[in-house]
Amino acid sequence: MSAINSQVGAIHAPQISFAVACYNAGPFLRDAVESALNQRGVDGEVLIVDDGSCDGSLEEARAMAAADPRVRVFQTPQNGGPAAARNIAMEEMRGEWFAVLDSDDLIDPDRSARLLEIAAREGADMIADNMIVFGEGIEAHPFLTDSKV
């Protein structure tokens, strides 16, 4: 294969593939996806896997994908739960790292860069951190109270 032909159809590999399992997440989906797309210093893609939503989530996901090539949309053949949706995302991911993002969660803009830096420094194959619990009527607080990260 010539050098010219090897460039045709080449797919850019992002650093992180964010898997968003989506089931009737209409009110939250856009904010969750935008928080992944707005990671500072990190090249990522968002894989939204609709798991049989009936609230317009799939249409919202498709609109986001039409507006931003970093967003790709898939569907489960039938409602199978978040694990089935994440398995599809794992099969379709292009990134070096796989990250789970629930469709009603948000990511701090510097979180991914911070985790990738720690992973590189430590030579890690996997990395996790503590999440912040928040919501209507809930004061934001770390999920794990004895966390070092």
CSV table of N, CA and C in Angstrom, one decimal:
chain,number,residue,atom,x,y,z
A,1,MET,N,0.8,-1.2,0.0
A,1,MET,CA,0.0,0.0,0.0
A,1,MET,C,0.9,1.2,0.0
A,2,SER,N,0.6,2.2,-0.8
A,2,SER,CA,1.4,3.4,-0.9
A,2,SER,C,1.1,4.3,0.3
A,3,ALA,N,1.9,5.3,0.5
A,3,ALA,CA,1.8,6.2,1.6
A,3,ALA,C,0.5,7.0,1.4
A,4,ILE,N,0.1,7.3,0.2
A,4,ILE,CA,-1.1,8.1,-0.1
A,4,ILE,C,-2.3,7.2,0.3
A,5,ASN,N,-2.3,6.0,-0.2
A,5,ASN,CA,-3.5,5.1,0.1
A,5,ASN,C,-3.6,4.8,1.6
A,6,SER,N,-2.5,4.8,2.3
A,6,SER,CA,-2.6,4.5,3.8
A,6,SER,C,-3.2,5.6,4.5
A,7,GLN,N,-3.2,6.9,4.0
A,7,GLN,CA,-3.8,8.0,4.6
A,7,GLN,C,-5.3,8.1,4.4
A,8,VAL,N,-5.8,7.5,3.3
A,8,VAL,CA,-7.2,7.6,2.9
A,8,VAL,C,-8.0,6.8,4.0
A,9,GLY,N,-9.0,7.4,4.5
A,9,GLY,CA,-9.8,6.8,5.5
A,9,GLY,C,-9.2,6.6,6.9
A,10,ALA,N,-8.0,7.2,7.1
A,10,ALA,CA,-7.4,7.1,8.4
A,10,ALA,C,-8.3,7.7,9.5
A,11,ILE,N,-8.4,7.1,10.6
A,11,ILE,CA,-9.3,7.6,11.7
A,11,ILE,C,-8.4,8.1,12.8
A,12,HIS,N,-8.7,9.3,13.2
A,12,HIS,CA,-7.9,9.9,14.3
A,12,HIS,C,-8.3,9.1,15.6
A,13,ALA,N,-7.3,8.8,16.4
A,13,ALA,CA,-7.5,8.1,17.7
A,13,ALA,C,-7.4,9.2,18.8
A,14,PRO,N,-8.6,9.4,19.4
A,14,PRO,CA,-8.6,10.4,20.6
A,14,PRO,C,-7.9,9.7,21.8
A,15,GLN,N,-7.6,10.6,22.8
A,15,GLN,CA,-7.0,10.0,24.0
A,15,GLN,C,-8.0,9.3,24.8
A,16,ILE,N,-9.3,9.8,24.9
A,16,ILE,CA,-10.3,9.2,25.7
A,16,ILE,C,-11.6,9.0,24.9
A,17,SER,N,-12.2,7.8,25.1
A,17,SER,CA,-13.5,7.6,24.6
A,17,SER,C,-14.5,7.6,25.8
A,18,PHE,N,-15.4,8.5,25.9
A,18,PHE,CA,-16.4,8.6,26.9
A,18,PHE,C,-17.6,7.8,26.5
A,19,ALA,N,-18.0,6.8,27.3
A,19,ALA,CA,-19.1,6.0,27.0
A,19,ALA,C,-20.3,6.5,27.8
A,20,VAL,N,-21.4,6.9,27.1
A,20,VAL,CA,-22.6,7.4,27.8
A,20,VAL,C,-23.7,6.5,27.4
A,21,ALA,N,-24.1,5.6,28.4
A,21,ALA,CA,-25.2,4.8,28.3
A,21,ALA,C,-26.5,5.7,28.6
A,22,CYS,N,-27.4,5.7,27.6
A,22,CYS,CA,-28.5,6.6,27.7
A,22,CYS,C,-29.8,5.9,27.7
A,23,TYR,N,-30.6,6.1,28.8
A,23,TYR,CA,-32.0,5.6,28.8
A,23,TYR,C,-32.9,6.7,29.4
A,24,ASN,N,-33.7,7.3,28.5
A,24,ASN,CA,-34.6,8.3,29.0
A,24,ASN,C,-33.9,9.4,29.8
A,25,ALA,N,-32.8,9.9,29.3
A,25,ALA,CA,-32.0,10.9,30.0
A,25,ALA,C,-32.1,12.3,29.4
A,26,GLY,N,-33.2,12.5,28.7
A,26,GLY,CA,-33.4,13.8,28.0
A,26,GLY,C,-33.0,15.0,28.7
A,27,PRO,N,-33.5,15.2,30.0
A,27,PRO,CA,-33.2,16.5,30.6
A,27,PRO,C,-31.7,16.7,31.0
A,28,PHE,N,-30.9,15.6,31.0
A,28,PHE,CA,-29.5,15.7,31.5
A,28,PHE,C,-28.5,15.4,30.4
A,29,LEU,N,-28.9,14.8,29.4
A,29,LEU,CA,-27.9,14.3,28.4
A,29,LEU,C,-27.0,15.4,27.8
A,30,ARG,N,-27.5,16.5,27.4
A,30,ARG,CA,-26.7,17.5,26.7
A,30,ARG,C,-25.6,18.0,27.7
A,31,ASP,N,-26.0,18.3,29.0
A,31,ASP,CA,-25.0,18.8,29.9
A,31,ASP,C,-23.9,17.7,30.2
A,32,ALA,N,-24.3,16.5,30.3
A,32,ALA,CA,-23.3,15.4,30.5
A,32,ALA,C,-22.3,15.4,29.3
A,33,VAL,N,-22.9,15.3,28.1
A,33,VAL,CA,-22.0,15.2,26.9
A,33,VAL,C,-21.1,16.5,26.8
A,34,GLU,N,-21.7,17.6,27.0
A,34,GLU,CA,-20.9,18.9,26.9
A,34,GLU,C,-19.7,18.9,27.9
A,35,SER,N,-20.0,18.3,29.1
A,35,SER,CA,-18.9,18.3,30.1
A,35,SER,C,-17.8,17.4,29.7
A,36,ALA,N,-18.1,16.4,28.9
A,36,ALA,CA,-17.0,15.5,28.3
A,36,ALA,C,-16.3,16.2,27.2
A,37,LEU,N,-17.0,16.9,26.3
A,37,LEU,CA,-16.4,17.6,25.2
A,37,LEU,C,-15.6,18.8,25.7
A,38,ASN,N,-15.9,19.3,26.8
A,38,ASN,CA,-15.2,20.5,27.3
A,38,ASN,C,-14.0,20.2,28.2
A,39,GLN,N,-13.5,19.0,28.2
A,39,GLN,CA,-12.3,18.7,28.9
A,39,GLN,C,-11.1,19.5,28.4
A,40,ARG,N,-10.4,20.1,29.3
A,40,ARG,CA,-9.3,21.0,28.9
A,40,ARG,C,-8.0,20.1,28.7
A,41,GLY,N,-7.3,20.4,27.6
A,41,GLY,CA,-6.1,19.7,27.4
A,41,GLY,C,-6.2,18.2,27.0
A,42,VAL,N,-7.4,17.8,26.7
A,42,VAL,CA,-7.6,16.3,26.4
A,42,VAL,C,-8.4,16.2,25.1
A,43,ASP,N,-8.0,15.3,24.2
A,43,ASP,CA,-8.7,15.0,23.0
A,43,ASP,C,-9.6,13.8,23.2
A,44,GLY,N,-10.9,14.0,23.1
A,44,GLY,CA,-11.8,12.9,23.4
A,44,GLY,C,-12.9,12.8,22.4
A,45,GLU,N,-13.6,11.7,22.5
A,45,GLU,CA,-14.8,11.5,21.7
A,45,GLU,C,-15.9,11.0,22.7
A,46,VAL,N,-17.1,11.2,22.4
A,46,VAL,CA,-18.2,10.8,23.2
A,46,VAL,C,-19.1,9.8,22.4
A,47,LEU,N,-19.3,8.6,23.0
A,47,LEU,CA,-20.1,7.6,22.3
A,47,LEU,C,-21.4,7.5,23.1
A,48,ILE,N,-22.5,8.0,22.6
A,48,ILE,CA,-23.8,7.9,23.2
A,48,ILE,C,-24.4,6.6,22.7
A,49,VAL,N,-24.8,5.7,23.6
A,49,VAL,CA,-25.5,4.5,23.2
A,49,VAL,C,-26.9,4.5,23.8
A,50,ASP,N,-27.8,4.8,23.0
A,50,ASP,CA,-29.2,4.8,23.4
A,50,ASP,C,-29.7,3.4,23.7
A,51,ASP,N,-30.3,3.2,24.8
A,51,ASP,CA,-30.8,1.9,25.3
A,51,ASP,C,-32.3,1.8,25.3
A,52,GLY,N,-32.9,2.2,24.2
A,52,GLY,CA,-34.4,2.1,24.1
A,52,GLY,C,-35.1,3.3,24.7
A,53,SER,N,-34.6,4.4,24.7
A,53,SER,CA,-35.3,5.6,25.2
A,53,SER,C,-36.5,5.9,24.5
A,54,CYS,N,-37.5,6.4,25.2
A,54,CYS,CA,-38.8,6.8,24.6
A,54,CYS,C,-39.1,8.3,24.9
A,55,ASP,N,-38.1,9.1,25.3
A,55,ASP,CA,-38.3,10.4,25.8
A,55,ASP,C,-37.7,11.5,24.9
A,56,GLY,N,-37.2,11.1,23.7
A,56,GLY,CA,-36.5,12.0,22.8
A,56,GLY,C,-35.0,12.1,23.0
A,57,SER,N,-34.5,11.2,23.9
A,57,SER,CA,-33.0,11.2,24.1
A,57,SER,C,-32.3,10.9,22.8
A,58,LEU,N,-32.8,9.9,22.1
A,58,LEU,CA,-32.1,9.5,20.8
A,58,LEU,C,-32.0,10.7,19.8
A,59,GLU,N,-33.1,11.4,19.7
A,59,GLU,CA,-33.1,12.5,18.8
A,59,GLU,C,-32.1,13.6,19.2
A,60,GLU,N,-32.1,13.8,20.6
A,60,GLU,CA,-31.1,14.8,21.1
A,60,GLU,C,-29.7,14.4,20.9
A,61,ALA,N,-29.4,13.1,21.0
A,61,ALA,CA,-28.1,12.5,20.8
A,61,ALA,C,-27.7,12.7,19.3
A,62,ARG,N,-28.6,12.4,18.4
A,62,ARG,CA,-28.4,12.6,17.0
A,62,ARG,C,-28.1,14.0,16.6
A,63,ALA,N,-28.8,15.0,17.3
A,63,ALA,CA,-28.6,16.4,17.0
A,63,ALA,C,-27.2,16.8,17.5
A,64,MET,N,-26.8,16.3,18.6
A,64,MET,CA,-25.4,16.6,19.1
A,64,MET,C,-24.4,16.0,18.1
A,65,ALA,N,-24.6,14.8,17.7
A,65,ALA,CA,-23.6,14.2,16.7
A,65,ALA,C,-23.6,14.9,15.4
A,66,ALA,N,-24.7,15.5,15.0
A,66,ALA,CA,-24.7,16.2,13.7
A,66,ALA,C,-24.0,17.5,13.9
A,67,ALA,N,-23.9,18.1,15.1
A,67,ALA,CA,-23.3,19.4,15.3
A,67,ALA,C,-21.8,19.2,15.7
A,68,ASP,N,-21.3,18.0,16.1
A,68,ASP,CA,-20.0,17.9,16.5
A,68,ASP,C,-19.5,16.5,16.2
A,69,PRO,N,-18.4,16.4,15.3
A,69,PRO,CA,-18.0,15.1,14.9
A,69,PRO,C,-17.3,14.2,16.0
A,70,ARG,N,-17.1,14.8,17.1
A,70,ARG,CA,-16.5,14.0,18.3
A,70,ARG,C,-17.6,13.2,19.0
A,71,VAL,N,-18.9,13.4,18.6
A,71,VAL,CA,-20.0,12.7,19.2
A,71,VAL,C,-20.5,11.7,18.2
A,72,ARG,N,-20.6,10.4,18.6
A,72,ARG,CA,-21.1,9.3,17.8
A,72,ARG,C,-22.3,8.7,18.5
A,73,VAL,N,-23.3,8.2,17.8
A,73,VAL,CA,-24.5,7.7,18.4
A,73,VAL,C,-24.7,6.3,18.0
A,74,PHE,N,-25.0,5.4,18.9
A,74,PHE,CA,-25.3,4.0,18.6
A,74,PHE,C,-26.6,3.6,19.4
A,75,GLN,N,-27.2,2.5,19.1
A,75,GLN,CA,-28.4,2.0,19.7
A,75,GLN,C,-28.2,0.5,20.1
A,76,THR,N,-28.8,0.2,21.2
A,76,THR,CA,-28.8,-1.3,21.6
A,76,THR,C,-30.0,-1.8,20.8
A,77,PRO,N,-29.9,-3.1,20.4
A,77,PRO,CA,-31.1,-3.7,19.7
A,77,PRO,C,-32.3,-3.8,20.5
A,78,GLN,N,-32.2,-3.8,21.8
A,78,GLN,CA,-33.3,-3.8,22.7
A,78,GLN,C,-32.8,-3.3,24.1
A,79,ASN,N,-33.7,-2.9,24.9
A,79,ASN,CA,-33.2,-2.4,26.2
A,79,ASN,C,-32.5,-3.5,27.0
A,80,GLY,N,-31.2,-3.2,27.3
A,80,GLY,CA,-30.4,-4.2,27.9
A,80,GLY,C,-29.7,-3.7,29.2
A,81,GLY,N,-29.9,-2.5,29.5
A,81,GLY,CA,-29.3,-1.9,30.7
A,81,GLY,C,-27.9,-1.2,30.4
A,82,PRO,N,-27.4,-0.5,31.3
A,82,PRO,CA,-26.1,0.2,31.1
A,82,PRO,C,-25.0,-0.7,30.7
A,83,ALA,N,-24.8,-1.9,31.2
A,83,ALA,CA,-23.7,-2.7,30.8
A,83,ALA,C,-23.8,-3.1,29.3
A,84,ALA,N,-24.9,-3.4,28.8
A,84,ALA,CA,-25.1,-3.7,27.4
A,84,ALA,C,-24.7,-2.5,26.5
A,85,ALA,N,-25.1,-1.3,26.9
A,85,ALA,CA,-24.8,-0.1,26.2
A,85,ALA,C,-23.3,0.2,26.2
A,86,ARG,N,-22.7,0.0,27.4
A,86,ARG,CA,-21.3,0.3,27.5
A,86,ARG,C,-20.5,-0.7,26.7
A,87,ASN,N,-21.0,-2.0,26.6
A,87,ASN,CA,-20.2,-2.9,25.8
A,87,ASN,C,-20.2,-2.5,24.3
A,88,ILE,N,-21.3,-1.9,23.8
A,88,ILE,CA,-21.3,-1.4,22.4
A,88,ILE,C,-20.3,-0.3,22.3
A,89,ALA,N,-20.3,0.6,23.3
A,89,ALA,CA,-19.3,1.7,23.2
A,89,ALA,C,-17.9,1.2,23.2
A,90,MET,N,-17.6,0.2,24.0
A,90,MET,CA,-16.3,-0.4,24.1
A,90,MET,C,-15.9,-1.0,22.7
A,91,GLU,N,-16.8,-1.6,22.1
A,91,GLU,CA,-16.5,-2.2,20.7
A,91,GLU,C,-16.3,-1.1,19.7
A,92,GLU,N,-16.9,0.1,19.8
A,92,GLU,CA,-16.8,1.1,18.9
A,92,GLU,C,-15.8,2.2,19.2
A,93,MET,N,-15.2,2.1,20.4
A,93,MET,CA,-14.3,3.2,20.8
A,93,MET,C,-13.0,3.3,19.9
A,94,ARG,N,-12.5,4.5,19.8
A,94,ARG,CA,-11.3,4.8,19.1
A,94,ARG,C,-10.2,5.3,20.0
A,95,GLY,N,-10.5,5.6,21.2
A,95,GLY,CA,-9.6,6.2,22.1
A,95,GLY,C,-8.6,5.2,22.7
A,96,GLU,N,-7.6,5.8,23.3
A,96,GLU,CA,-6.6,5.0,24.0
A,96,GLU,C,-7.1,4.6,25.4
A,97,TRP,N,-8.0,5.4,26.0
A,97,TRP,CA,-8.6,5.2,27.3
A,97,TRP,C,-10.1,5.1,27.2
A,98,PHE,N,-10.7,4.3,28.0
A,98,PHE,CA,-12.2,4.2,28.1
A,98,PHE,C,-12.7,4.8,29.4
A,99,ALA,N,-13.6,5.7,29.3
A,99,ALA,CA,-14.2,6.3,30.5
A,99,ALA,C,-15.7,6.2,30.5
A,100,VAL,N,-16.3,5.8,31.6
A,100,VAL,CA,-17.7,5.7,31.8
A,100,VAL,C,-18.2,7.0,32.3
A,101,LEU,N,-19.2,7.6,31.6
A,101,LEU,CA,-19.9,8.8,32.0
A,101,LEU,C,-21.4,8.5,32.0
A,102,ASP,N,-22.0,8.5,33.2
A,102,ASP,CA,-23.5,8.3,33.3
A,102,ASP,C,-24.1,9.5,32.6
A,103,SER,N,-25.3,9.3,32.0
A,103,SER,CA,-26.0,10.3,31.2
A,103,SER,C,-26.5,11.5,32.1
A,104,ASP,N,-26.5,11.3,33.4
A,104,ASP,CA,-27.0,12.4,34.3
A,104,ASP,C,-25.8,12.9,35.2
A,105,ASP,N,-24.6,12.7,34.7
A,105,ASP,CA,-23.4,13.2,35.5
A,105,ASP,C,-22.7,14.2,34.7
A,106,LEU,N,-21.8,14.9,35.5
A,106,LEU,CA,-20.9,16.0,34.9
A,106,LEU,C,-19.5,15.7,35.2
A,107,ILE,N,-18.6,16.1,34.4
A,107,ILE,CA,-17.2,16.0,34.6
A,107,ILE,C,-16.5,17.3,34.8
A,108,ASP,N,-15.7,17.5,35.8
A,108,ASP,CA,-15.0,18.7,36.0
A,108,ASP,C,-14.1,18.9,34.8
A,109,PRO,N,-13.9,20.2,34.3
A,109,PRO,CA,-13.2,20.4,33.0
A,109,PRO,C,-11.7,19.9,33.1
A,110,ASP,N,-11.1,19.8,34.2
A,110,ASP,CA,-9.7,19.4,34.3
A,110,ASP,C,-9.5,18.0,34.8
A,111,ARG,N,-10.6,17.3,35.0
A,111,ARG,CA,-10.5,15.9,35.6
A,111,ARG,C,-9.7,15.0,34.7
A,112,SER,N,-10.1,14.9,33.4
A,112,SER,CA,-9.4,13.9,32.5
A,112,SER,C,-7.9,14.2,32.4
A,113,ALA,N,-7.6,15.5,32.2
A,113,ALA,CA,-6.1,15.8,32.1
A,113,ALA,C,-5.4,15.4,33.4
A,114,ARG,N,-6.0,15.6,34.5
A,114,ARG,CA,-5.4,15.3,35.8
A,114,ARG,C,-5.2,13.8,35.9
A,115,LEU,N,-6.2,13.0,35.5
A,115,LEU,CA,-6.1,11.5,35.6
A,115,LEU,C,-5.1,11.0,34.6
A,116,LEU,N,-5.1,11.5,33.4
A,116,LEU,CA,-4.1,11.1,32.4
A,116,LEU,C,-2.7,11.4,32.8
A,117,GLU,N,-2.5,12.5,33.5
A,117,GLU,CA,-1.2,12.8,34.0
A,117,GLU,C,-0.7,11.8,35.1
A,118,ILE,N,-1.6,11.5,36.0
A,118,ILE,CA,-1.3,10.5,37.0
A,118,ILE,C,-1.1,9.2,36.4
A,119,ALA,N,-1.9,8.8,35.5
A,119,ALA,CA,-1.7,7.5,34.8
A,119,ALA,C,-0.4,7.4,34.1
A,120,ALA,N,0.1,8.4,33.4
A,120,ALA,CA,1.3,8.4,32.7
A,120,ALA,C,2.5,8.4,33.7
A,121,ARG,N,2.4,9.2,34.8
A,121,ARG,CA,3.5,9.2,35.8
A,121,ARG,C,3.6,7.9,36.5
A,122,GLU,N,2.5,7.2,36.8
A,122,GLU,CA,2.5,5.9,37.5
A,122,GLU,C,2.6,4.7,36.6
A,123,GLY,N,2.5,4.9,35.3
A,123,GLY,CA,2.5,3.8,34.4
A,123,GLY,C,1.3,2.9,34.5
A,124,ALA,N,0.2,3.5,34.8
A,124,ALA,CA,-1.1,2.8,35.2
A,124,ALA,C,-1.8,2.3,33.9
A,125,ASP,N,-2.4,1.2,34.0
A,125,ASP,CA,-3.3,0.7,33.0
A,125,ASP,C,-4.8,1.1,33.2
A,126,MET,N,-5.1,1.5,34.5
A,126,MET,CA,-6.4,1.9,34.9
A,126,MET,C,-6.3,2.9,35.9
A,127,ILE,N,-7.2,3.9,36.0
A,127,ILE,CA,-7.2,4.9,37.0
A,127,ILE,C,-8.6,5.3,37.3
A,128,ALA,N,-8.8,5.7,38.6
A,128,ALA,CA,-10.1,6.1,39.0
A,128,ALA,C,-9.9,7.2,40.1
A,129,ASP,N,-11.0,8.0,40.3
A,129,ASP,CA,-10.9,9.0,41.3
A,129,ASP,C,-12.2,9.0,42.1
A,130,ASN,N,-12.4,10.0,42.9
A,130,ASN,CA,-13.6,10.1,43.8
A,130,ASN,C,-14.6,11.0,43.1
A,131,MET,N,-15.8,10.7,43.1
A,131,MET,CA,-16.9,11.5,42.5
A,131,MET,C,-17.5,12.4,43.5
A,132,ILE,N,-18.0,13.5,43.0
A,132,ILE,CA,-18.7,14.5,43.9
A,132,ILE,C,-20.2,14.2,43.7
A,133,VAL,N,-20.9,14.0,44.8
A,133,VAL,CA,-22.3,13.8,44.8
A,133,VAL,C,-23.0,15.2,44.8
A,134,PHE,N,-24.0,15.4,43.9
A,134,PHE,CA,-24.7,16.6,43.9
A,134,PHE,C,-26.1,16.4,43.4
A,135,GLY,N,-26.9,17.4,43.6
A,135,GLY,CA,-28.3,17.2,43.1
A,135,GLY,C,-29.2,18.2,43.8
A,136,GLU,N,-30.4,18.3,43.3
A,136,GLU,CA,-31.4,19.2,43.9
A,136,GLU,C,-31.6,18.8,45.4
A,137,GLY,N,-31.4,19.8,46.2
A,137,GLY,CA,-31.5,19.6,47.7
A,137,GLY,C,-30.4,18.9,48.3
A,138,ILE,N,-29.3,18.6,47.6
A,138,ILE,CA,-28.2,17.9,48.2
A,138,ILE,C,-26.9,18.8,48.1
A,139,GLU,N,-26.3,19.0,49.3
A,139,GLU,CA,-25.1,19.8,49.3
A,139,GLU,C,-24.0,18.9,48.7
A,140,ALA,N,-23.2,19.5,47.7
A,140,ALA,CA,-22.2,18.8,47.0
A,140,ALA,C,-21.1,18.3,48.0
A,141,HIS,N,-20.8,17.0,47.9
A,141,HIS,CA,-19.8,16.4,48.8
A,141,HIS,C,-19.1,15.2,48.1
A,142,PRO,N,-17.9,14.9,48.5
A,142,PRO,CA,-17.2,13.7,47.9
A,142,PRO,C,-17.9,12.4,48.3
A,143,PHE,N,-18.0,11.5,47.4
A,143,PHE,CA,-18.7,10.2,47.7
A,143,PHE,C,-17.9,9.4,48.7
A,144,LEU,N,-16.5,9.3,48.5
A,144,LEU,CA,-15.6,8.7,49.5
A,144,LEU,C,-15.1,9.8,50.4
A,145,THR,N,-15.2,9.7,51.6
A,145,THR,CA,-14.8,10.7,52.5
A,145,THR,C,-13.3,10.6,52.9
A,146,ASP,N,-12.7,9.5,52.7
A,146,ASP,CA,-11.3,9.3,53.0
A,146,ASP,C,-10.4,9.2,51.8
A,147,SER,N,-10.7,10.0,50.8
A,147,SER,CA,-10.1,9.8,49.5
A,147,SER,C,-8.8,10.7,49.4
A,148,LYS,N,-7.8,10.1,48.8
A,148,LYS,CA,-6.5,10.9,48.6
A,148,LYS,C,-6.5,11.6,47.3
A,149,VAL,N,-7.4,11.2,46.3
A,149,VAL,CA,-7.4,11.8,45.0
A,149,VAL,C,-8.4,12.9,44.9
